[in-house]
Each structure stands twice: as structure tokens, then as C-alpha cells.
Short mmCIF file of C-alpha atoms in Angstrom, two decimals:
data_model
loop_
_atom_site.label_atom_id
_atom_site.label_comp_id
_atom_site.label_asym_id
_atom_site.label_seq_id
_atom_site.Cartn_x
_atom_site.Cartn_y
_atom_site.Cartn_z
CA MET M 1 -12.71 35.18 37.31
CA ASP M 2 -9.12 35.49 38.61
CA ALA M 3 -8.14 37.11 41.82
CA SER M 4 -7.66 40.74 40.69
CA GLU M 5 -11.02 40.81 38.92
CA ARG M 6 -12.97 39.40 42.28
CA HIS M 7 -11.23 42.03 44.62
CA VAL M 8 -11.48 45.75 44.89
CA PRO M 9 -9.28 46.58 47.79
CA VAL M 10 -10.80 49.01 50.17
CA MET M 11 -9.24 52.77 50.57
CA LEU M 12 -6.27 51.40 48.56
CA GLU M 13 -4.84 55.23 47.79
CA ARG M 14 -5.20 56.24 51.46
CA VAL M 15 -3.57 53.01 52.96
CA VAL M 16 -0.76 53.52 50.25
CA ALA M 17 -0.29 56.99 51.25
CA LEU M 18 -0.31 56.11 55.13
CA LEU M 19 2.41 53.57 54.72
CA ALA M 20 4.48 55.24 51.79
CA PRO M 21 6.91 57.10 53.83
CA ALA M 22 8.14 53.96 55.63
CA LEU M 23 8.57 52.00 52.63
CA THR M 24 10.53 53.94 50.09
CA ARG M 25 14.23 53.06 51.34
CA PRO M 26 15.80 49.95 49.45
CA GLY M 27 15.00 46.52 51.25
CA ALA M 28 12.01 47.87 53.30
CA VAL M 29 10.07 45.04 54.97
CA PHE M 30 6.37 45.19 54.38
CA VAL M 31 3.92 42.68 56.31
CA ASP M 32 0.50 42.16 54.86
CA ALA M 33 -1.19 40.59 57.87
CA THR M 34 -4.33 39.92 55.94
CA LEU M 35 -3.03 39.07 52.66
CA GLY M 36 -6.58 37.85 51.33
CA LEU M 37 -6.69 38.20 47.36
CA GLY M 38 -3.45 40.47 47.55
CA GLY M 39 -5.02 43.53 46.12
CA HIS M 40 -3.24 45.92 48.44
CA SER M 41 -0.28 44.19 48.43
CA GLU M 42 -0.03 44.34 44.65
CA ALA M 43 -0.39 48.11 44.69
CA PHE M 44 2.51 48.25 47.55
CA LEU M 45 4.72 46.00 45.25
CA ARG M 46 4.11 48.04 42.02
CA GLU M 47 4.64 51.32 43.89
CA PHE M 48 7.95 50.42 45.85
CA PRO M 49 10.22 48.27 43.51
CA GLU M 50 12.81 47.66 45.97
CA MET M 51 10.32 46.65 49.05
CA ARG M 52 10.06 42.94 50.25
CA LEU M 53 6.62 41.67 51.07
CA ILE M 54 5.68 39.18 53.90
CA GLY M 55 2.15 38.01 53.32
CA LEU M 56 0.40 36.14 56.11
CA ASP M 57 -3.08 34.52 55.60
CA ARG M 58 -4.84 31.81 57.71
CA ASP M 59 -6.90 30.85 54.70
CA PRO M 60 -4.82 28.26 52.41
CA ALA M 61 -7.22 29.20 49.34
CA ALA M 62 -6.41 32.81 49.88
CA LEU M 63 -2.53 32.18 49.70
CA ARG M 64 -2.83 30.19 46.50
CA LEU M 65 -4.96 32.77 44.77
CA ALA M 66 -2.71 35.74 45.97
CA GLY M 67 0.02 33.82 44.80
CA GLU M 68 -1.12 33.65 41.50
CA ARG M 69 -1.85 37.18 41.31
CA LEU M 70 1.47 38.43 42.74
CA ALA M 71 3.31 35.78 40.43
CA PRO M 72 5.17 38.76 38.79
CA TYR M 73 7.00 39.91 41.94
CA GLU M 74 7.87 36.37 43.19
CA ASP M 75 11.46 37.36 43.81
CA ARG M 76 10.42 39.62 46.39
CA THR M 77 7.61 38.00 48.18
CA THR M 78 7.18 35.38 51.01
CA PHE M 79 3.75 33.83 51.60
CA VAL M 80 3.01 32.14 54.96
CA HIS M 81 0.00 30.23 56.23
CA ALA M 82 -0.39 31.51 59.72
CA VAL M 83 -2.70 33.89 61.99
CA TYR M 84 -1.50 37.29 62.32
CA ASP M 85 -0.98 36.88 66.00
CA GLU M 86 1.88 34.48 64.92
CA LEU M 87 3.72 37.48 63.64
CA PRO M 88 6.76 37.09 66.15
CA GLN M 89 7.54 33.27 65.01
CA VAL M 90 7.19 34.03 61.51
CA LEU M 91 9.72 37.02 61.59
CA ASP M 92 11.78 34.94 63.71
CA ASP M 93 11.70 31.82 61.33
CA LEU M 94 12.39 34.23 58.28
CA GLY M 95 15.29 35.90 60.27
CA VAL M 96 13.71 39.34 60.11
CA PRO M 97 14.84 41.47 63.17
CA ALA M 98 12.37 44.23 62.36
CA ILE M 99 9.47 45.34 59.88
CA ASP M 100 9.15 48.91 58.19
CA GLY M 101 5.26 48.60 57.65
CA ILE M 102 2.48 46.37 58.62
CA LEU M 103 -1.40 46.26 57.13
CA PHE M 104 -4.29 44.71 58.91
CA ASP M 105 -7.41 44.49 56.72
CA LEU M 106 -9.79 42.71 59.24
CA GLY M 107 -12.93 40.94 58.95
CA VAL M 108 -13.90 38.46 55.85
CA SER M 109 -12.26 38.79 52.76
CA SER M 110 -14.35 39.26 49.42
CA MET M 111 -13.34 35.84 48.48
CA GLN M 112 -14.77 34.40 51.62
CA LEU M 113 -17.91 36.42 51.24
CA ASP M 114 -18.51 35.55 47.65
CA GLU M 115 -18.06 31.74 47.95
CA ALA M 116 -21.36 30.55 49.33
CA ASP M 117 -20.10 27.20 50.82
CA ARG M 118 -18.08 28.94 53.37
CA GLY M 119 -21.30 30.05 55.42
CA PHE M 120 -20.42 33.63 56.02
CA ALA M 121 -23.30 35.40 54.48
CA TYR M 122 -26.59 35.39 56.19
CA ALA M 123 -28.53 36.15 52.82
CA GLN M 124 -27.76 32.77 51.23
CA ASP M 125 -28.36 29.31 52.18
CA ALA M 126 -24.93 27.63 52.92
CA PRO M 127 -23.53 25.14 55.27
CA LEU M 128 -22.82 26.77 58.62
CA ASP M 129 -18.84 26.84 58.36
CA MET M 130 -17.71 30.20 58.76
CA ARG M 131 -13.89 29.23 59.48
CA MET M 132 -11.46 31.78 57.89
CA ASP M 133 -9.00 28.52 57.66
CA SER M 134 -10.73 25.80 56.36
CA THR M 135 -8.42 23.40 58.10
CA GLY M 136 -9.41 24.86 61.68
CA PRO M 137 -11.41 22.45 64.04
CA THR M 138 -14.58 24.16 64.94
CA THR M 139 -17.41 25.44 62.57
CA ALA M 140 -20.37 27.54 63.39
CA ALA M 141 -22.54 24.66 63.15
CA ASP M 142 -20.46 22.87 66.09
CA ILE M 143 -20.99 26.07 68.28
CA LEU M 144 -24.83 26.19 67.72
CA ASN M 145 -25.16 22.32 68.53
CA THR M 146 -22.88 22.24 71.39
CA TYR M 147 -22.82 25.42 73.26
CA SER M 148 -25.42 25.92 76.36
CA SER M 149 -27.66 28.61 76.00
CA ALA M 150 -25.81 30.74 78.61
CA GLU M 151 -22.75 30.49 76.45
CA LEU M 152 -24.63 31.09 73.24
CA ALA M 153 -26.29 34.42 74.55
CA ARG M 154 -22.80 35.44 76.04
CA ILE M 155 -21.36 35.43 72.61
CA LEU M 156 -23.98 36.78 70.67
CA PHE M 157 -24.33 39.88 73.12
CA GLN M 158 -20.57 40.12 73.39
CA TYR M 159 -19.62 39.83 69.65
CA GLY M 160 -22.68 40.74 67.91
CA GLU M 161 -23.89 43.46 70.33
CA GLU M 162 -27.40 41.64 70.04
CA LYS M 163 -30.09 42.88 72.31
CA PHE M 164 -32.12 39.89 71.98
CA SER M 165 -29.32 37.50 72.77
CA ARG M 166 -31.02 35.53 75.57
CA ARG M 167 -34.11 35.01 73.42
CA ILE M 168 -32.34 33.71 70.38
CA ALA M 169 -30.22 31.42 72.16
CA ASP M 170 -32.83 29.94 74.16
CA ARG M 171 -34.60 29.43 70.71
CA ILE M 172 -31.49 27.80 69.36
CA VAL M 173 -31.11 25.16 72.30
CA ARG M 174 -34.72 24.35 71.57
CA GLU M 175 -34.83 23.79 68.05
CA ARG M 176 -31.59 21.76 67.80
CA GLU M 177 -33.38 19.12 70.00
CA THR M 178 -35.59 18.39 67.11
CA GLU M 179 -32.91 18.61 64.43
CA PRO M 180 -29.05 19.89 64.58
CA PHE M 181 -28.27 23.08 62.80
CA THR M 182 -26.33 22.57 59.44
CA ASN M 183 -27.52 25.42 57.37
CA SER M 184 -27.44 29.21 57.15
CA ALA M 185 -31.01 29.69 55.95
CA ARG M 186 -32.69 27.81 59.10
CA LEU M 187 -30.51 29.93 61.40
CA SER M 188 -31.26 33.15 59.69
CA GLU M 189 -35.11 32.51 59.77
CA LEU M 190 -34.96 31.46 63.34
CA VAL M 191 -33.23 34.91 64.26
CA ARG M 192 -35.66 36.77 62.29
CA ASP M 193 -38.42 34.98 64.38
CA SER M 194 -37.00 35.74 67.60
CA ILE M 195 -36.66 39.45 67.26
CA PRO M 196 -39.93 41.33 67.71
CA GLN M 197 -41.32 42.75 64.67
CA ALA M 198 -40.82 46.64 65.65
CA ALA M 199 -36.90 45.71 66.13
CA ARG M 200 -36.91 44.35 62.63
CA ARG M 201 -37.59 47.42 60.99
CA THR M 202 -34.19 49.28 61.47
CA GLY M 203 -30.63 47.99 61.49
CA GLY M 204 -30.14 45.90 58.15
CA HIS M 205 -30.69 42.12 58.05
CA PRO M 206 -31.87 40.94 61.53
CA ALA M 207 -29.35 37.83 61.18
CA LYS M 208 -26.45 40.05 60.61
CA ARG M 209 -25.32 40.60 64.53
CA THR M 210 -25.70 36.94 64.92
CA PHE M 211 -23.70 35.80 62.05
CA GLN M 212 -20.86 38.23 62.81
CA ALA M 213 -20.86 36.75 66.45
CA LEU M 214 -20.64 33.25 65.35
CA ARG M 215 -17.88 34.03 63.09
CA ILE M 216 -15.73 35.99 65.84
CA GLU M 217 -16.40 32.92 68.08
CA VAL M 218 -15.38 30.51 65.20
CA ASN M 219 -12.06 32.07 64.47
CA GLY M 220 -11.19 33.72 67.91
CA GLU M 221 -10.82 37.03 66.04
CA LEU M 222 -10.89 39.60 68.85
CA GLU M 223 -8.56 37.48 71.13
CA VAL M 224 -6.12 37.08 68.20
CA LEU M 225 -6.36 41.02 67.34
CA ARG M 226 -5.57 41.81 71.24
CA ARG M 227 -2.52 39.62 70.91
CA ALA M 228 -1.58 40.69 67.21
CA LEU M 229 -1.39 44.71 67.31
CA PRO M 230 1.20 44.78 70.49
CA ASN M 231 3.28 42.05 68.70
CA ALA M 232 3.11 44.14 65.52
CA LEU M 233 4.08 47.46 67.03
CA ARG M 234 7.02 45.62 68.92
CA ALA M 235 8.16 44.52 65.43
CA LEU M 236 8.13 47.84 63.86
CA ALA M 237 11.72 49.67 63.14
CA LEU M 238 12.14 53.37 64.16
CA HIS M 239 9.82 55.32 61.79
CA GLY M 240 7.98 51.94 60.78
CA ARG M 241 4.13 52.59 60.56
CA ILE M 242 1.06 50.57 61.10
CA VAL M 243 -2.31 50.96 59.53
CA VAL M 244 -5.46 48.79 60.97
CA MET M 245 -8.71 48.84 58.74
CA SER M 246 -11.62 47.69 60.98
CA TYR M 247 -15.25 46.91 59.79
CA GLN M 248 -17.07 46.90 63.07
CA SER M 249 -17.06 48.65 66.49
CA LEU M 250 -15.49 45.74 68.58
CA GLU M 251 -12.26 45.65 66.30
CA ASP M 252 -12.06 49.30 66.04
CA ARG M 253 -12.33 49.89 69.92
CA ILE M 254 -9.00 47.36 70.04
CA ALA M 255 -7.21 49.19 67.39
CA LYS M 256 -8.24 52.61 68.89
CA GLN M 257 -7.12 51.61 72.57
CA THR M 258 -3.80 49.56 71.45
CA LEU M 259 -2.59 52.74 69.47
CA ALA M 260 -3.53 55.17 72.03
CA ALA M 261 -1.53 53.44 74.68
CA GLY M 262 1.54 53.78 72.84
CA THR M 263 1.20 57.70 72.71
CA LYS M 264 1.17 58.11 76.48
CA THR M 265 4.09 58.21 78.85
CA ASP M 266 4.60 55.95 81.40
CA VAL M 267 5.60 58.22 84.16
CA PRO M 268 3.43 60.05 86.71
CA ASP M 269 1.58 63.11 85.34
CA ASP M 270 3.16 65.23 87.86
CA LEU M 271 6.66 65.13 86.67
CA PRO M 272 7.91 68.32 85.27
CA VAL M 273 10.37 66.56 82.75
CA ILE M 274 9.71 63.25 81.03
CA PRO M 275 13.13 61.05 81.42
CA ALA M 276 14.69 59.98 78.37
CA GLY M 277 13.43 56.44 77.53
CA HIS M 278 9.91 57.23 78.99
CA GLU M 279 8.49 59.32 75.90
CA PRO M 280 5.54 58.13 74.06
CA TYR M 281 6.89 55.78 71.18
CA LEU M 282 4.11 56.07 68.66
CA ARG M 283 2.37 59.00 66.78
CA ILE M 284 -0.95 58.79 65.64
CA LEU M 285 -1.10 59.51 61.82
CA THR M 286 -5.02 59.88 61.52
CA ARG M 287 -7.42 61.86 63.14
CA GLY M 288 -9.69 59.73 64.75
CA ALA M 289 -10.87 56.79 62.58
CA GLU M 290 -10.93 57.76 58.74
CA ARG M 291 -13.75 56.80 56.70
CA PRO M 292 -14.37 56.26 53.01
CA THR M 293 -15.00 59.12 50.84
CA GLU M 294 -18.30 59.40 48.52
CA GLU M 295 -16.40 58.41 45.39
CA GLU M 296 -14.87 55.31 47.28
CA LEU M 297 -18.33 54.27 48.46
CA ALA M 298 -19.75 54.31 45.05
CA GLU M 299 -16.83 52.53 43.52
CA ASN M 300 -16.67 49.83 46.29
CA PRO M 301 -20.03 49.26 48.31
CA ARG M 302 -18.20 46.97 50.68
CA SER M 303 -16.22 49.91 52.02
CA ALA M 304 -19.16 51.13 53.71
CA SER M 305 -18.25 50.23 57.24
CA VAL M 306 -14.30 50.75 57.17
CA ARG M 307 -12.68 52.68 60.01
CA VAL M 308 -8.78 53.51 59.18
CA ARG M 309 -6.38 54.01 61.97
CA ALA M 310 -2.58 54.53 61.69
CA ALA M 311 0.51 55.20 63.79
CA GLU M 312 4.29 55.78 63.47
CA ARG M 313 7.04 54.38 65.70
CA VAL M 314 9.02 57.61 66.90
CA ARG M 315 11.10 56.02 69.70
CA GLU M 316 13.35 52.89 69.69
CA LYS M 317 15.38 51.72 72.74
CA GLY M 318 15.20 54.98 74.71
CA MET M 319 15.89 57.50 71.80
CA VAL M 320 13.39 60.07 70.24
CA ALA M 321 13.49 60.52 66.77
#
């Protein structure tokens, strides 16, 4: 199965519509910060024949598959093995002073979910890996077998919003004394057994929050996002646009707060006139977080949790457009 058959891009039409006004000029530069299997990027390359793509991904396997899929556009594409908070260095290396559009499609890619041996899915037994970059140093098993109970409880609570984090962490530490953790089925069963039966009846699979927390810790996802979004906004040209697609509340909160900060002036509220150069530099393009339509949900169940936010840069170097 090739990349185009494996991957249904989430909210594709809406994402293209949000970014389109920034990408119509000849030579516009679009950054897909989370290239994955290239589904979104393929649509942009097809829609905007004079646009240039810079595709980033931390997963070498994704870059290879996306490269195959996007081969017909190779004269307009550049692929870089990088995490998205490395954007300033990537642009500097490529001699690109500013970009016209950027997309962040956060979380685990379809390919990573579908490949059982990556260990992202709690519903099937697999090695406890969870590295988005398979060359990275730390796996989920490393964390489970070396972190203290307090450290495990902290990441389960902070990154998984798991109410029973202390109970699960204590059980992990106790169980690993008998045998180190290597596979997801054992962890999934431990989490289920650690949660009171009444609490298991709602909220989906009981191990979902624990697996999310471990994945975020393995890949440093939230710290990376906190650095990446301001970097992306600084890189935007005047009238450049950003779209952020989040799949859980922690990511969406960071996106909301970062974009909202750019819509506020940096002078005291009681000043009657905002001095030139101190006006907000962002305009929000979405009303709150946009969600998928019923049609989208029917066609692509993986879009169920997505929240989409977008903004446009409206000021540069003290000038208001």
C-alpha cells in the first residue's frame, strides 16, 4: 500500500482554504512542519503550481514515503529531517528569510499508528517504543523501567491528565522489579487493573491517557511545541498565515495561548492611542477552535478529536497592513 492509499488528510479542504490567500503569489514558500505521509502537502502543491514546499519531519521513514508520493513535484520541494522547533536553523540553512504559510498537524501520524512495531497503539501488543524519530535515544520502555514513581506520576498527570496517576506509577515500579517492561499489552493490562472498575466505564480505553503521556514524554512534544510556534510566527512574512491542528487539549491550549498573545497590544490599557509599531501583529482567522463536519467524521474517523486554529500576520516592523 503506498502513502496516498494509507493516508486520509484531516480537514483538508478547510486547511487549504485557510492558507490559500497567503500562497497564491508566484514563489510563495509553504512549510509543512509535520510532513508525515505528505497528504496535505500534495494538495497544496497541486493547488498552487508556483508554490515552493519545505517539508519537515522527525521520522526518516515518513520523509522517505512522502518523497515517493511527492516525486512529481520534486523541482518545488525540499525535505528536511528535523523537529519543527528547529525551523529557524532550517530556514537559515536554506537561505529563506521569511515564509508565507505554515501548517502544524500535531500528534501521531497515520503511518506511526498503523505500524504496530512502533508501539503507539494501546490496543495491540507491540514493543514499547513510541519514538517519532526512530533514531532518538529514549524509548517508552526506558522511561517505564528507569523513572521514579514520583516522576512517572508527574508525567501521567501532566501529560495524560490521568486521575489515577499515582496508583498506576506505584504499580509500574512494583511490577518492573519482577520483570522490566518491554511490550504494550502488559502495560495496557496493568493500567486497566489499576483503575477502579467504575472509572473504566467511561472515557474510552483505560490506557489511552497513559500511552499519550508516555508518547509526549518520549518525544518532548509540548516543550517542542512551546518553542516551535513562536519561531513559526517570527518567520511569517507580512500576510503570511499559520494553521495549527491539535488532537488533545494540552496542545490546543498552547496553540490558543500563543496565537492569542499575538493579537494583544504591548502597551498599557489606559493609553488613549496605541503608538505605531505596538499594534497587534496577528489576526485570528478561526472563531475559537474549528471542528470537523459530520461528513468529515464519517469519511475519516481519525479526525474526531481535531481542533483547528489559524492566524494571519498583519504587522511587520512597525507597519500595519
